[in-house]
mmCIF file of C-alpha atoms in Angstrom:
data_model
loop_
_atom_site.group_PDB
_atom_site.id
_atom_site.type_symbol
_atom_site.label_atom_id
_atom_site.label_comp_id
_atom_site.label_asym_id
_atom_site.label_seq_id
_atom_site.Cartn_x
_atom_site.Cartn_y
_atom_site.Cartn_z
ATOM 1 C CA ALA A 1 -0.824 -38.146 4.192
ATOM 2 C CA GLU A 2 -4.447 -37.360 5.164
ATOM 3 C CA PRO A 3 -5.049 -33.639 4.494
ATOM 4 C CA ILE A 4 -5.539 -31.249 7.336
ATOM 5 C CA ASN A 5 -8.629 -29.368 7.339
ATOM 6 C CA TYR A 6 -9.061 -28.116 10.822
ATOM 7 C CA ASP A 7 -7.331 -25.287 12.688
ATOM 8 C CA LEU A 8 -3.737 -25.685 14.086
ATOM 9 C CA PHE A 9 -2.215 -24.090 17.266
ATOM 10 C CA PRO A 10 -1.765 -21.473 18.156
ATOM 11 C CA ASN A 11 -4.428 -19.745 15.888
ATOM 12 C CA ASN A 12 -7.470 -22.045 16.578
ATOM 13 C CA TYR A 13 -9.503 -20.073 14.123
ATOM 14 C CA THR A 14 -12.757 -21.493 13.265
ATOM 15 C CA SER A 15 -13.545 -18.835 10.625
ATOM 16 C CA TYR A 16 -11.388 -16.699 8.204
ATOM 17 C CA ARG A 17 -13.332 -13.714 9.779
ATOM 18 C CA ASN A 18 -11.465 -14.235 13.052
ATOM 19 C CA ILE A 19 -8.125 -13.469 11.597
ATOM 20 C CA ILE A 20 -9.360 -9.738 11.078
ATOM 21 C CA THR A 21 -10.428 -9.064 14.604
ATOM 22 C CA SER A 22 -10.403 -5.391 15.776
ATOM 23 C CA VAL A 23 -8.065 -4.226 18.507
ATOM 24 C CA GLU A 24 -9.814 -2.237 21.055
ATOM 25 C CA ASN A 25 -7.237 -0.201 22.915
ATOM 26 C CA GLU A 26 -5.397 2.623 20.946
ATOM 27 C CA SER A 27 -1.873 1.885 22.380
ATOM 28 C CA HIS A 28 -0.424 -0.993 24.329
ATOM 29 C CA PHE A 29 3.066 -2.200 25.423
ATOM 30 C CA LEU A 30 4.162 -5.448 26.968
ATOM 31 C CA SER A 31 7.229 -7.879 27.290
ATOM 32 C CA PHE A 32 7.044 -11.558 27.004
ATOM 33 C CA GLU A 33 9.394 -14.419 27.133
ATOM 34 C CA THR A 34 9.932 -16.816 24.185
ATOM 35 C CA PRO A 35 9.877 -20.844 25.184
ATOM 36 C CA ASN A 36 13.454 -20.999 23.719
ATOM 37 C CA LYS A 37 16.530 -18.880 23.798
ATOM 38 C CA ILE A 38 17.105 -16.473 21.065
ATOM 39 C CA PRO A 39 20.624 -16.327 19.643
ATOM 40 C CA THR A 40 22.635 -13.635 21.622
ATOM 41 C CA TRP A 41 23.865 -11.970 18.260
ATOM 42 C CA LEU A 42 20.143 -11.193 17.462
ATOM 43 C CA LYS A 43 19.530 -7.378 18.071
ATOM 44 C CA GLY A 44 17.190 -5.033 16.393
ATOM 45 C CA GLU A 45 13.574 -3.586 15.794
ATOM 46 C CA ALA A 46 11.004 -4.955 13.550
ATOM 47 C CA PHE A 47 8.118 -2.763 12.434
ATOM 48 C CA HIS A 48 4.831 -3.775 10.950
ATOM 49 C CA ALA A 49 1.720 -1.674 9.613
ATOM 50 C CA GLY A 50 -1.664 -3.291 9.056
ATOM 51 C CA PRO A 51 -5.210 -2.934 9.703
ATOM 52 C CA GLY A 52 -6.178 -2.950 13.334
ATOM 53 C CA LYS A 53 -9.918 -1.772 13.441
ATOM 54 C CA PHE A 54 -12.690 -2.898 11.391
ATOM 55 C CA GLU A 55 -15.538 -1.095 12.953
ATOM 56 C CA TRP A 56 -16.572 2.604 13.743
ATOM 57 C CA GLY A 57 -19.864 2.770 15.554
ATOM 58 C CA SER A 58 -22.387 0.391 13.991
ATOM 59 C CA GLU A 59 -20.497 0.407 10.479
ATOM 60 C CA THR A 60 -17.912 -2.395 9.376
ATOM 61 C CA TYR A 61 -15.239 -2.298 6.745
ATOM 62 C CA ASN A 62 -15.849 -4.781 3.824
ATOM 63 C CA ASN A 63 -12.294 -5.389 2.685
ATOM 64 C CA LEU A 64 -9.301 -7.028 4.185
ATOM 65 C CA ILE A 65 -7.192 -3.883 3.825
ATOM 66 C CA ASP A 66 -9.794 -1.239 4.747
ATOM 67 C CA GLY A 67 -9.165 -1.277 8.416
ATOM 68 C CA SER A 68 -7.601 1.598 10.252
ATOM 69 C CA THR A 69 -3.767 1.519 10.420
ATOM 70 C CA MET A 70 -2.022 0.144 13.476
ATOM 71 C CA VAL A 71 1.772 0.420 13.735
ATOM 72 C CA GLN A 72 3.477 -2.469 15.597
ATOM 73 C CA LYS A 73 7.068 -2.761 16.938
ATOM 74 C CA PHE A 74 9.125 -5.811 18.164
ATOM 75 C CA THR A 75 12.342 -4.983 19.910
ATOM 76 C CA ILE A 76 15.021 -7.841 20.522
ATOM 77 C CA ASP A 77 18.110 -7.702 22.163
ATOM 78 C CA ALA A 78 19.044 -11.184 23.313
ATOM 79 C CA SER A 79 22.284 -10.115 24.995
ATOM 80 C CA LYS A 80 20.452 -7.983 27.480
ATOM 81 C CA THR A 81 17.232 -10.064 28.177
ATOM 82 C CA GLU A 82 18.829 -13.499 29.096
ATOM 83 C CA GLY A 83 18.026 -14.573 25.452
ATOM 84 C CA LYS A 84 14.270 -14.992 25.880
ATOM 85 C CA GLN A 85 12.576 -11.447 26.325
ATOM 86 C CA ILE A 86 10.896 -9.599 23.469
ATOM 87 C CA LYS A 87 9.208 -6.125 23.890
ATOM 88 C CA TYR A 88 6.019 -5.202 21.910
ATOM 89 C CA GLU A 89 4.512 -1.975 21.117
ATOM 90 C CA ARG A 90 1.602 -1.128 19.190
ATOM 91 C CA LYS A 91 -0.465 2.153 18.574
ATOM 92 C CA PHE A 92 -3.048 3.408 16.013
ATOM 93 C CA LEU A 93 -1.826 5.630 13.475
ATOM 94 C CA GLU A 94 -3.559 8.915 13.701
ATOM 95 C CA THR A 95 -4.187 9.641 10.093
ATOM 96 C CA MET A 96 -6.853 12.283 9.090
ATOM 97 C CA ALA A 97 -9.097 9.187 8.205
ATOM 98 C CA TYR A 98 -8.659 7.526 11.627
ATOM 99 C CA LEU A 99 -9.447 11.010 13.382
ATOM 100 C CA ALA A 100 -12.420 11.708 11.393
ATOM 101 C CA ASN A 101 -14.043 8.452 11.805
ATOM 102 C CA LYS A 102 -13.199 8.551 15.535
ATOM 103 C CA GLU A 103 -15.054 11.801 15.934
ATOM 104 C CA ALA A 104 -18.073 10.969 13.941
ATOM 105 C CA ASN A 105 -18.058 7.339 15.316
ATOM 106 C CA LYS A 106 -18.817 6.022 11.807
ATOM 107 C CA ILE A 107 -16.796 5.558 8.536
ATOM 108 C CA VAL A 108 -16.595 8.963 6.864
ATOM 109 C CA TYR A 109 -13.435 8.289 4.564
ATOM 110 C CA SER A 110 -14.141 5.864 1.818
ATOM 111 C CA GLU A 111 -11.651 2.811 1.337
ATOM 112 C CA VAL A 112 -11.288 0.617 -1.623
ATOM 113 C CA GLY A 113 -14.008 -1.829 -0.347
ATOM 114 C CA THR A 114 -16.097 0.379 1.766
ATOM 115 C CA TYR A 115 -17.982 3.627 1.103
ATOM 116 C CA GLY A 116 -18.208 6.269 3.704
ATOM 117 C CA GLU A 117 -19.686 9.887 4.301
ATOM 118 C CA PRO A 118 -20.574 12.081 6.833
ATOM 119 C CA ASP A 119 -24.156 12.203 8.044
ATOM 120 C CA ASP A 120 -24.776 15.720 6.855
ATOM 121 C CA LEU A 121 -23.225 15.493 3.474
ATOM 122 C CA LEU A 122 -26.538 15.589 1.725
ATOM 123 C CA ASP A 123 -28.315 18.000 3.956
ATOM 124 C CA GLY A 124 -30.413 20.445 1.780
ATOM 125 C CA LEU A 125 -30.613 18.028 -1.206
ATOM 126 C CA LYS A 126 -33.981 16.437 -2.275
ATOM 127 C CA PRO A 127 -33.708 12.628 -2.217
ATOM 128 C CA TRP A 128 -35.093 12.483 -5.907
ATOM 129 C CA ASN A 129 -32.369 14.866 -7.093
ATOM 130 C CA LYS A 130 -29.844 12.050 -8.211
ATOM 131 C CA LYS A 131 -27.672 14.379 -10.367
ATOM 132 C CA GLU A 132 -26.885 16.920 -7.406
ATOM 133 C CA ILE A 133 -26.339 13.981 -4.763
ATOM 134 C CA GLY A 134 -23.951 12.151 -7.038
ATOM 135 C CA GLN A 135 -22.084 15.407 -7.629
ATOM 136 C CA ARG A 136 -21.670 16.437 -4.086
ATOM 137 C CA ARG A 137 -20.460 12.766 -3.293
ATOM 138 C CA LEU A 138 -17.727 13.043 -5.814
ATOM 139 C CA GLU A 139 -16.663 16.585 -4.799
ATOM 140 C CA TYR A 140 -16.466 15.105 -1.158
ATOM 141 C CA PHE A 141 -14.598 12.189 -2.405
ATOM 142 C CA ALA A 142 -12.001 14.134 -4.414
ATOM 143 C CA ILE A 143 -11.281 16.479 -1.406
ATOM 144 C CA ASN A 144 -11.200 13.664 1.239
ATOM 145 C CA GLN A 145 -9.344 10.781 0.002
ATOM 146 C CA THR A 146 -8.075 8.366 2.530
ATOM 147 C CA ASP A 147 -4.622 8.391 4.104
ATOM 148 C CA ASN A 148 -5.167 5.162 5.670
ATOM 149 C CA THR A 149 -1.721 3.756 4.876
ATOM 150 C CA ASP A 150 -2.030 0.234 6.195
ATOM 151 C CA VAL A 151 -0.409 -2.037 3.636
ATOM 152 C CA LYS A 152 3.261 -1.617 3.672
ATOM 153 C CA MET A 153 5.924 0.104 5.700
ATOM 154 C CA HIS A 154 9.525 1.029 4.738
ATOM 155 C CA TYR A 155 12.330 2.195 6.772
ATOM 156 C CA ILE A 156 13.670 5.374 4.833
ATOM 157 C CA ASP A 157 16.114 7.976 5.936
ATOM 158 C CA GLY A 158 15.618 7.034 9.494
ATOM 159 C CA ASP A 159 11.731 7.225 9.577
ATOM 160 C CA LEU A 160 9.052 4.778 8.955
ATOM 161 C CA TRP A 161 7.092 5.493 5.690
ATOM 162 C CA SER A 162 3.891 3.790 5.357
ATOM 163 C CA PHE A 163 1.863 3.405 2.118
ATOM 164 C CA SER A 164 -1.285 1.955 0.566
ATOM 165 C CA GLU A 165 -2.351 2.143 -3.090
ATOM 166 C CA TYR A 166 -3.562 5.627 -2.708
ATOM 167 C CA PRO A 167 -1.381 8.639 -3.310
ATOM 168 C CA ALA A 168 -0.849 9.459 0.248
ATOM 169 C CA ILE A 169 2.374 8.652 2.214
ATOM 170 C CA ASN A 170 2.633 9.060 6.026
ATOM 171 C CA VAL A 171 6.229 9.526 7.504
ATOM 172 C CA ILE A 172 6.278 8.239 10.988
ATOM 173 C CA ASP A 173 8.531 8.735 13.998
ATOM 174 C CA LYS A 174 9.759 5.348 14.959
ATOM 175 C CA MET A 175 9.986 6.255 18.592
ATOM 176 C CA ASN A 176 6.448 7.376 19.230
ATOM 177 C CA PHE A 177 4.626 6.389 16.079
ATOM 178 C CA LYS A 178 3.350 9.850 15.483
ATOM 179 C CA ILE A 179 2.999 11.242 11.952
ATOM 180 C CA LYS A 180 5.958 13.584 11.072
ATOM 181 C CA LYS A 181 4.750 14.609 7.712
ATOM 182 C CA ARG A 182 1.812 13.702 5.587
ATOM 183 C CA ILE A 183 2.741 13.544 1.894
ATOM 184 C CA ASP A 184 0.680 13.479 -1.187
ATOM 185 C CA ILE A 185 2.648 12.174 -4.154
ATOM 186 C CA ARG A 186 0.485 14.088 -6.444
ATOM 187 C CA ASP A 187 2.097 17.473 -5.263
ATOM 188 C CA PHE A 188 5.329 16.260 -6.849
ATOM 189 C CA GLN A 189 4.115 14.764 -10.054
ATOM 190 C CA PRO A 190 6.139 15.175 -13.291
ATOM 191 C CA GLU A 191 6.244 18.680 -14.416
ATOM 192 C CA ASN A 192 6.472 17.783 -18.175
ATOM 193 C CA ASP A 193 2.864 16.199 -17.997
ATOM 194 C CA LYS A 194 0.488 18.957 -17.015
ATOM 195 C CA ASN A 195 -2.490 16.954 -17.972
ATOM 196 C CA LEU A 196 -1.699 14.008 -15.531
ATOM 197 C CA LEU A 197 -4.073 13.030 -12.771
ATOM 198 C CA ILE A 198 -2.327 10.592 -10.354
ATOM 199 C CA THR A 199 -4.770 8.091 -8.988
ATOM 200 C CA THR A 200 -2.803 5.371 -7.254
ATOM 201 C CA GLN A 201 0.734 4.264 -6.265
ATOM 202 C CA THR A 202 1.923 0.873 -5.519
ATOM 203 C CA ALA A 203 2.458 0.092 -1.682
ATOM 204 C CA HIS A 204 5.493 -2.164 -2.452
ATOM 205 C CA GLY A 205 8.504 0.205 -3.282
ATOM 206 C CA PHE A 206 11.886 -0.571 -2.295
ATOM 207 C CA VAL A 207 15.280 0.680 -1.387
ATOM 208 C CA ASP A 208 17.880 -0.562 -3.626
ATOM 209 C CA GLY A 209 21.688 -1.294 -3.059
ATOM 210 C CA ASN A 210 22.398 2.346 -3.887
ATOM 211 C CA ASN A 211 20.176 3.672 -1.179
ATOM 212 C CA ASP A 212 17.700 4.781 -3.660
ATOM 213 C CA PHE A 213 13.907 4.408 -3.183
ATOM 214 C CA TYR A 214 11.813 3.306 -6.178
ATOM 215 C CA ASN A 215 8.156 3.203 -6.609
ATOM 216 C CA SER A 216 5.504 3.645 -9.497
ATOM 217 C CA VAL A 217 2.202 5.488 -10.073
ATOM 218 C CA THR A 218 -0.874 5.094 -12.136
ATOM 219 C CA GLY A 219 -2.580 8.007 -13.640
ATOM 220 C CA PHE A 220 -4.705 9.340 -16.365
ATOM 221 C CA GLU A 221 -4.248 11.992 -18.936
ATOM 222 C CA LEU A 222 -7.144 14.541 -19.190
ATOM 223 C CA ALA A 223 -6.109 16.421 -22.585
ATOM 224 C CA LYS A 224 -9.145 16.858 -25.007
ATOM 225 C CA ASP A 225 -7.684 14.136 -27.458
ATOM 226 C CA ARG A 226 -6.787 11.546 -24.501
ATOM 227 C CA ILE A 227 -9.409 11.713 -21.953
ATOM 228 C CA PHE A 228 -8.931 9.135 -19.259
ATOM 229 C CA ALA A 229 -5.932 7.547 -21.195
ATOM 230 C CA PRO A 230 -4.172 5.462 -18.447
ATOM 231 C CA VAL A 231 -0.276 6.216 -18.124
ATOM 232 C CA TYR A 232 2.348 4.930 -15.745
ATOM 233 C CA TYR A 233 5.493 6.576 -14.224
ATOM 234 C CA VAL A 234 8.338 5.123 -12.182
ATOM 235 C CA TYR A 235 9.733 7.559 -9.584
ATOM 236 C CA ARG A 236 13.114 7.606 -7.708
ATOM 237 C CA LEU A 237 14.104 9.129 -4.528
ATOM 238 C CA LYS A 238 17.904 9.299 -4.471
ATOM 239 C CA ASP A 239 20.146 8.672 -1.472
ATOM 240 C CA VAL A 240 17.359 8.210 0.976
ATOM 241 C CA GLY A 241 19.815 6.015 2.993
ATOM 242 C CA THR A 242 19.832 2.759 4.742
ATOM 243 C CA LYS A 243 20.511 1.968 8.332
ATOM 244 C CA ASP A 244 24.179 1.893 7.987
ATOM 245 C CA ASN A 245 24.230 5.373 6.502
ATOM 246 C CA LEU A 246 21.860 6.713 9.148
ATOM 247 C CA VAL A 247 23.963 5.342 12.059
ATOM 248 C CA GLU A 248 26.859 7.519 10.625
ATOM 249 C CA LYS A 249 24.569 10.669 10.215
ATOM 250 C CA GLU A 250 23.213 10.184 13.758
ATOM 251 C CA ASN A 251 26.776 9.824 15.135
ATOM 252 C CA GLN A 252 27.647 13.259 13.739
ATOM 253 C CA LYS A 253 24.699 14.924 15.200
ATOM 254 C CA THR A 254 25.110 16.487 18.672
ATOM 255 C CA GLU A 255 21.390 16.726 19.423
ATOM 256 C CA PRO A 256 18.049 15.134 18.182
ATOM 257 C CA GLU A 257 16.612 16.540 14.935
ATOM 258 C CA ASN A 258 13.857 19.141 15.763
ATOM 259 C CA GLU A 259 10.527 19.567 13.833
ATOM 260 C CA GLU A 260 11.776 22.258 11.524
ATOM 261 C CA GLU A 261 14.865 20.194 10.682
ATOM 262 C CA ALA A 262 12.634 17.026 9.949
ATOM 263 C CA GLN A 263 10.343 19.094 7.699
ATOM 264 C CA ASN A 264 13.111 20.634 5.748
ATOM 265 C CA ARG A 265 14.914 17.255 5.222
ATOM 266 C CA LEU A 266 11.817 15.601 4.060
ATOM 267 C CA ASN A 267 10.900 18.500 1.669
ATOM 268 C CA LYS A 268 14.288 18.303 0.145
ATOM 269 C CA ILE A 269 14.001 14.645 -0.514
ATOM 270 C CA PHE A 270 10.913 15.253 -2.668
ATOM 271 C CA GLU A 271 12.139 18.318 -4.196
ATOM 272 C CA ASN A 272 14.835 16.142 -5.843
ATOM 273 C CA ILE A 273 12.254 13.361 -6.947
ATOM 274 C CA GLU A 274 13.149 11.836 -10.439
ATOM 275 C CA TRP A 275 10.499 10.503 -12.846
ATOM 276 C CA SER A 276 10.812 8.057 -15.642
ATOM 277 C CA GLU A 277 9.436 8.660 -19.123
ATOM 278 C CA LYS A 278 5.672 8.040 -19.658
ATOM 279 C CA ILE A 279 4.657 4.230 -19.952
ATOM 280 C CA GLU A 280 1.637 3.308 -21.908
ATOM 281 C CA ILE A 281 0.064 -0.271 -21.877
ATOM 282 C CA PRO A 282 -2.480 -1.270 -24.707
ATOM 283 C CA ALA A 283 -6.105 -1.513 -23.095
ATOM 284 C CA ARG A 284 -9.577 -1.715 -24.264
ATOM 285 C CA PRO A 285 -11.397 1.544 -24.234
ATOM 286 C CA GLY A 286 -12.234 2.600 -20.807
ATOM 287 C CA GLN A 287 -9.997 0.124 -19.230
ATOM 288 C CA ALA A 288 -6.455 0.430 -17.693
ATOM 289 C CA GLY A 289 -3.881 -2.390 -16.788
ATOM 290 C CA TYR A 290 -2.916 -3.201 -13.417
ATOM 291 C CA TYR A 291 -0.129 -4.650 -11.409
ATOM 292 C CA HIS A 292 0.307 -4.969 -7.693
ATOM 293 C CA ASP A 293 3.982 -5.455 -6.920
ATOM 294 C CA PRO A 294 7.054 -4.513 -8.988
ATOM 295 C CA ALA A 295 10.195 -6.264 -9.011
ATOM 296 C CA HIS A 296 13.805 -4.982 -9.270
ATOM 297 C CA THR A 297 17.306 -6.318 -9.921
ATOM 298 C CA GLU A 298 20.598 -4.355 -9.942
ATOM 299 C CA ASN A 299 19.845 -2.412 -12.943
ATOM 300 C CA TYR A 300 16.013 -2.767 -13.837
ATOM 301 C CA PHE A 301 12.735 -2.024 -12.384
ATOM 302 C CA ILE A 302 10.074 -4.364 -13.623
ATOM 303 C CA MET A 303 6.376 -3.631 -13.929
ATOM 304 C CA PRO A 304 4.395 -7.061 -14.259
ATOM 305 C CA PHE A 305 1.089 -5.976 -15.692
ATOM 306 C CA GLN A 306 -1.408 -8.679 -15.091
ATOM 307 C CA SER A 307 -4.536 -10.246 -16.862
ATOM 308 C CA ILE A 308 -6.579 -7.524 -14.817
ATOM 309 C CA GLU A 309 -8.311 -4.614 -15.886
ATOM 310 C CA VAL A 310 -9.613 -1.527 -13.970
ATOM 311 C CA ASP A 311 -12.664 0.087 -15.289
ATOM 312 C CA ILE A 312 -11.781 3.807 -15.418
ATOM 313 C CA LEU A 313 -15.072 5.185 -15.760
ATOM 314 C CA ARG A 314 -16.761 2.872 -13.136
ATOM 315 C CA ALA A 315 -15.130 4.739 -9.980
ATOM 316 C CA PRO A 316 -17.082 7.885 -10.173
ATOM 317 C CA ILE A 317 -20.318 5.963 -10.953
ATOM 318 C CA GLU A 318 -19.814 3.878 -7.818
ATOM 319 C CA ILE A 319 -18.990 6.942 -5.707
ATOM 320 C CA ALA A 320 -21.911 8.861 -6.822
ATOM 321 C CA ASN A 321 -24.246 6.019 -5.797
ATOM 322 C CA ALA A 322 -22.533 5.480 -2.365
ATOM 323 C CA ARG A 323 -20.931 2.301 -3.401
ATOM 324 C CA PRO A 324 -17.084 1.582 -2.971
ATOM 325 C CA ILE A 325 -14.716 1.948 -5.882
ATOM 326 C CA GLY A 326 -13.291 -1.632 -5.422
ATOM 327 C CA GLU A 327 -16.639 -3.354 -5.717
ATOM 328 C CA ASN A 328 -17.129 -3.421 -9.494
ATOM 329 C CA GLY A 329 -13.968 -1.460 -10.621
ATOM 330 C CA MET A 330 -11.603 -4.394 -11.261
ATOM 331 C CA SER A 331 -11.933 -7.648 -13.054
ATOM 332 C CA VAL A 332 -10.156 -10.575 -14.587
ATOM 333 C CA ASN A 333 -9.945 -10.754 -18.277
ATOM 334 C CA PRO A 334 -8.578 -14.207 -19.460
ATOM 335 C CA GLU A 335 -8.078 -12.759 -22.859
ATOM 336 C CA ARG A 336 -5.755 -10.008 -21.883
ATOM 337 C CA ASP A 337 -2.028 -10.985 -21.904
ATOM 338 C CA GLY A 338 0.327 -10.157 -18.954
ATOM 339 C CA ILE A 339 2.955 -7.523 -20.083
ATOM 340 C CA PHE A 340 6.227 -7.136 -18.376
ATOM 341 C CA VAL A 341 7.641 -3.593 -18.762
ATOM 342 C CA VAL A 342 11.325 -3.318 -17.990
ATOM 343 C CA VAL A 343 12.758 0.076 -17.147
ATOM 344 C CA SER A 344 16.387 0.868 -16.751
ATOM 345 C CA LYS A 345 17.260 2.381 -13.333
ATOM 346 C CA LYS A 346 20.232 4.146 -15.013
ATOM 347 C CA THR A 347 18.269 6.130 -17.815
ATOM 348 C CA MET A 348 14.622 5.863 -16.152
ATOM 349 C CA LYS A 349 13.688 4.775 -19.622
ATOM 350 C CA GLU A 350 11.909 1.670 -20.871
ATOM 351 C CA VAL A 351 14.312 -0.759 -22.430
ATOM 352 C CA GLY A 352 11.949 -3.681 -23.195
ATOM 353 C CA ARG A 353 8.626 -5.544 -22.803
ATOM 354 C CA PHE A 354 7.358 -8.916 -23.288
ATOM 355 C CA ARG A 355 3.977 -10.844 -23.014
ATOM 356 C CA LEU A 356 2.756 -13.845 -21.111
ATOM 357 C CA PRO A 357 -0.392 -15.413 -21.814
ATOM 358 C CA TYR A 358 -2.988 -15.026 -18.878
ATOM 359 C CA PHE A 359 -0.946 -13.867 -16.074
ATOM 360 C CA ILE A 360 -2.181 -13.249 -12.495
ATOM 361 C CA SER A 361 0.247 -12.765 -9.548
ATOM 362 C CA GLY A 362 0.251 -11.834 -5.864
ATOM 363 C CA HIS A 363 3.678 -10.674 -4.724
ATOM 364 C CA THR A 364 7.072 -10.772 -6.058
ATOM 365 C CA ILE A 365 9.256 -13.310 -4.347
ATOM 366 C CA ASN A 366 12.671 -12.458 -6.082
ATOM 367 C CA ALA A 367 13.998 -11.144 -9.279
ATOM 368 C CA PHE A 368 17.726 -11.076 -10.399
ATOM 369 C CA GLU A 369 19.868 -10.828 -13.546
ATOM 370 C CA SER A 370 22.057 -13.649 -14.976
ATOM 371 C CA GLU A 371 25.820 -13.154 -14.570
ATOM 372 C CA ASP A 372 26.292 -12.118 -18.250
ATOM 373 C CA GLY A 373 23.309 -9.603 -17.852
ATOM 374 C CA THR A 374 21.187 -11.144 -20.758
ATOM 375 C CA LYS A 375 18.447 -12.594 -18.690
ATOM 376 C CA ILE A 376 16.200 -11.445 -15.863
ATOM 377 C CA HIS A 377 14.721 -14.249 -13.711
ATOM 378 C CA TYR A 378 11.428 -13.376 -11.973
ATOM 379 C CA ASP A 379 9.498 -15.433 -9.237
ATOM 380 C CA CYS A 380 6.148 -14.457 -7.724
ATOM 381 C CA PHE A 381 3.508 -15.848 -5.637
ATOM 382 C CA ARG A 382 0.398 -17.443 -7.388
ATOM 383 C CA THR A 383 -2.667 -15.676 -6.347
ATOM 384 C CA PHE A 384 -6.616 -16.371 -6.081
ATOM 385 C CA LYS A 385 -8.716 -17.466 -8.929
ATOM 386 C CA ASN A 386 -11.679 -15.301 -7.479
ATOM 387 C CA PHE A 387 -9.434 -12.651 -5.975
ATOM 388 C CA PHE A 388 -12.053 -10.126 -5.695
ATOM 389 C CA ASP A 389 -14.521 -12.219 -3.899
ATOM 390 C CA LEU A 390 -11.976 -13.277 -1.335
ATOM 391 C CA SER A 391 -11.305 -9.650 -0.647
ATOM 392 C CA THR A 392 -14.447 -9.143 1.308
ATOM 393 C CA ILE A 393 -14.516 -10.240 4.992
ATOM 394 C CA ASN A 394 -18.023 -11.351 5.275
ATOM 395 C CA LEU A 395 -17.059 -14.990 4.787
ATOM 396 C CA ASN A 396 -18.474 -18.096 6.381
ATOM 397 C CA SER A 397 -16.269 -20.668 8.322
ATOM 398 C CA PHE A 398 -14.112 -22.899 6.266
ATOM 399 C CA GLY A 399 -10.957 -25.019 6.462
ATOM 400 C CA ILE A 400 -7.781 -25.777 4.781
ATOM 401 C CA ASN A 401 -9.187 -27.646 1.878
ATOM 402 C CA GLU A 402 -11.689 -24.950 1.116
ATOM 403 C CA ILE A 403 -8.869 -22.362 1.162
ATOM 404 C CA PHE A 404 -6.636 -24.333 -1.423
ATOM 405 C CA GLY A 405 -9.631 -24.339 -3.774
ATOM 406 C CA PHE A 406 -9.201 -20.573 -4.248
ATOM 407 C CA PHE A 407 -5.724 -20.946 -5.756
ATOM 408 C CA ILE A 408 -4.865 -21.093 -9.441
#
């Protein structure tokens, strides 16, 4: 068949840039009818978090995931709407980054692909004093790391938890999209690693069949003999519940949870956090391994490290020079093997690892164990050859043929 290299209904996009258009209104509600009937048994709510605003004042974000978080909700109850109606709600998440950018009408919180700072940050400094300028920028960045959690949303213990790859977690009320609690995973880091500096966590944790939530963090040890040595930990939040458990809990309550009860419940979850043993991956000096999306089976947490390196020392150099940390901080190294680390969910200890020559992946599709428990099957999406070039949104118009040219 003749290849399609033009836009198809309903998108009608003439440029990749059009896919990431800002939403102007801060909140919106509507109902609409589908062309065909929805099955009468279909009932529920679907939530999604993603970037919804790419400009503040005259400044524009440079990365697909830098935009300010918008929470969306689709409500379907085919038995009550004659099988056709869907309700849709959306609202910007009022993170600290969102509120600060809104007040300044410019980008003052840096994101992975966009640098931002207040207009008065360098007041009183001479333009030729590069050392003091860089130091002030680094101090500001350390205190004002973004909490723009626009990558992935999970339904945990009756709330919406949104994540990006930064240490921040926003716990959101599913009814009004207000933030119930702002959590920094660094406040709960492993007690046995006093020299650990957590810098990132994945956005793609998961709740397993035992109602436990798993995710992992990347950090660096700052001991004298191990300056900026990259380390990794898996963490578990036990019995955070699924929808079935939450229905049972809610039926036992006689009135809605108040703010104090919500804070106490969330604090208790993190007070009981469990950490794996420390995991280390071989790397060249000054480099750290990276993986985007973990996988899990009934008994194992799998960390698929890729042929990608993070330049540990590059980030402070970029910030000091008013450049985003993602611009030159990551690169593909074809000589670096992919390393799959398998962690037991029972013991929270590594039980094995294996290598794969030149491995680049996007997201996990599925992972499962063989019936006899001797093999783990892992499927993932292939990703882009020039992943970091595609991450910028200043792209020219191109069609399907050009898009396929990006894939490995």
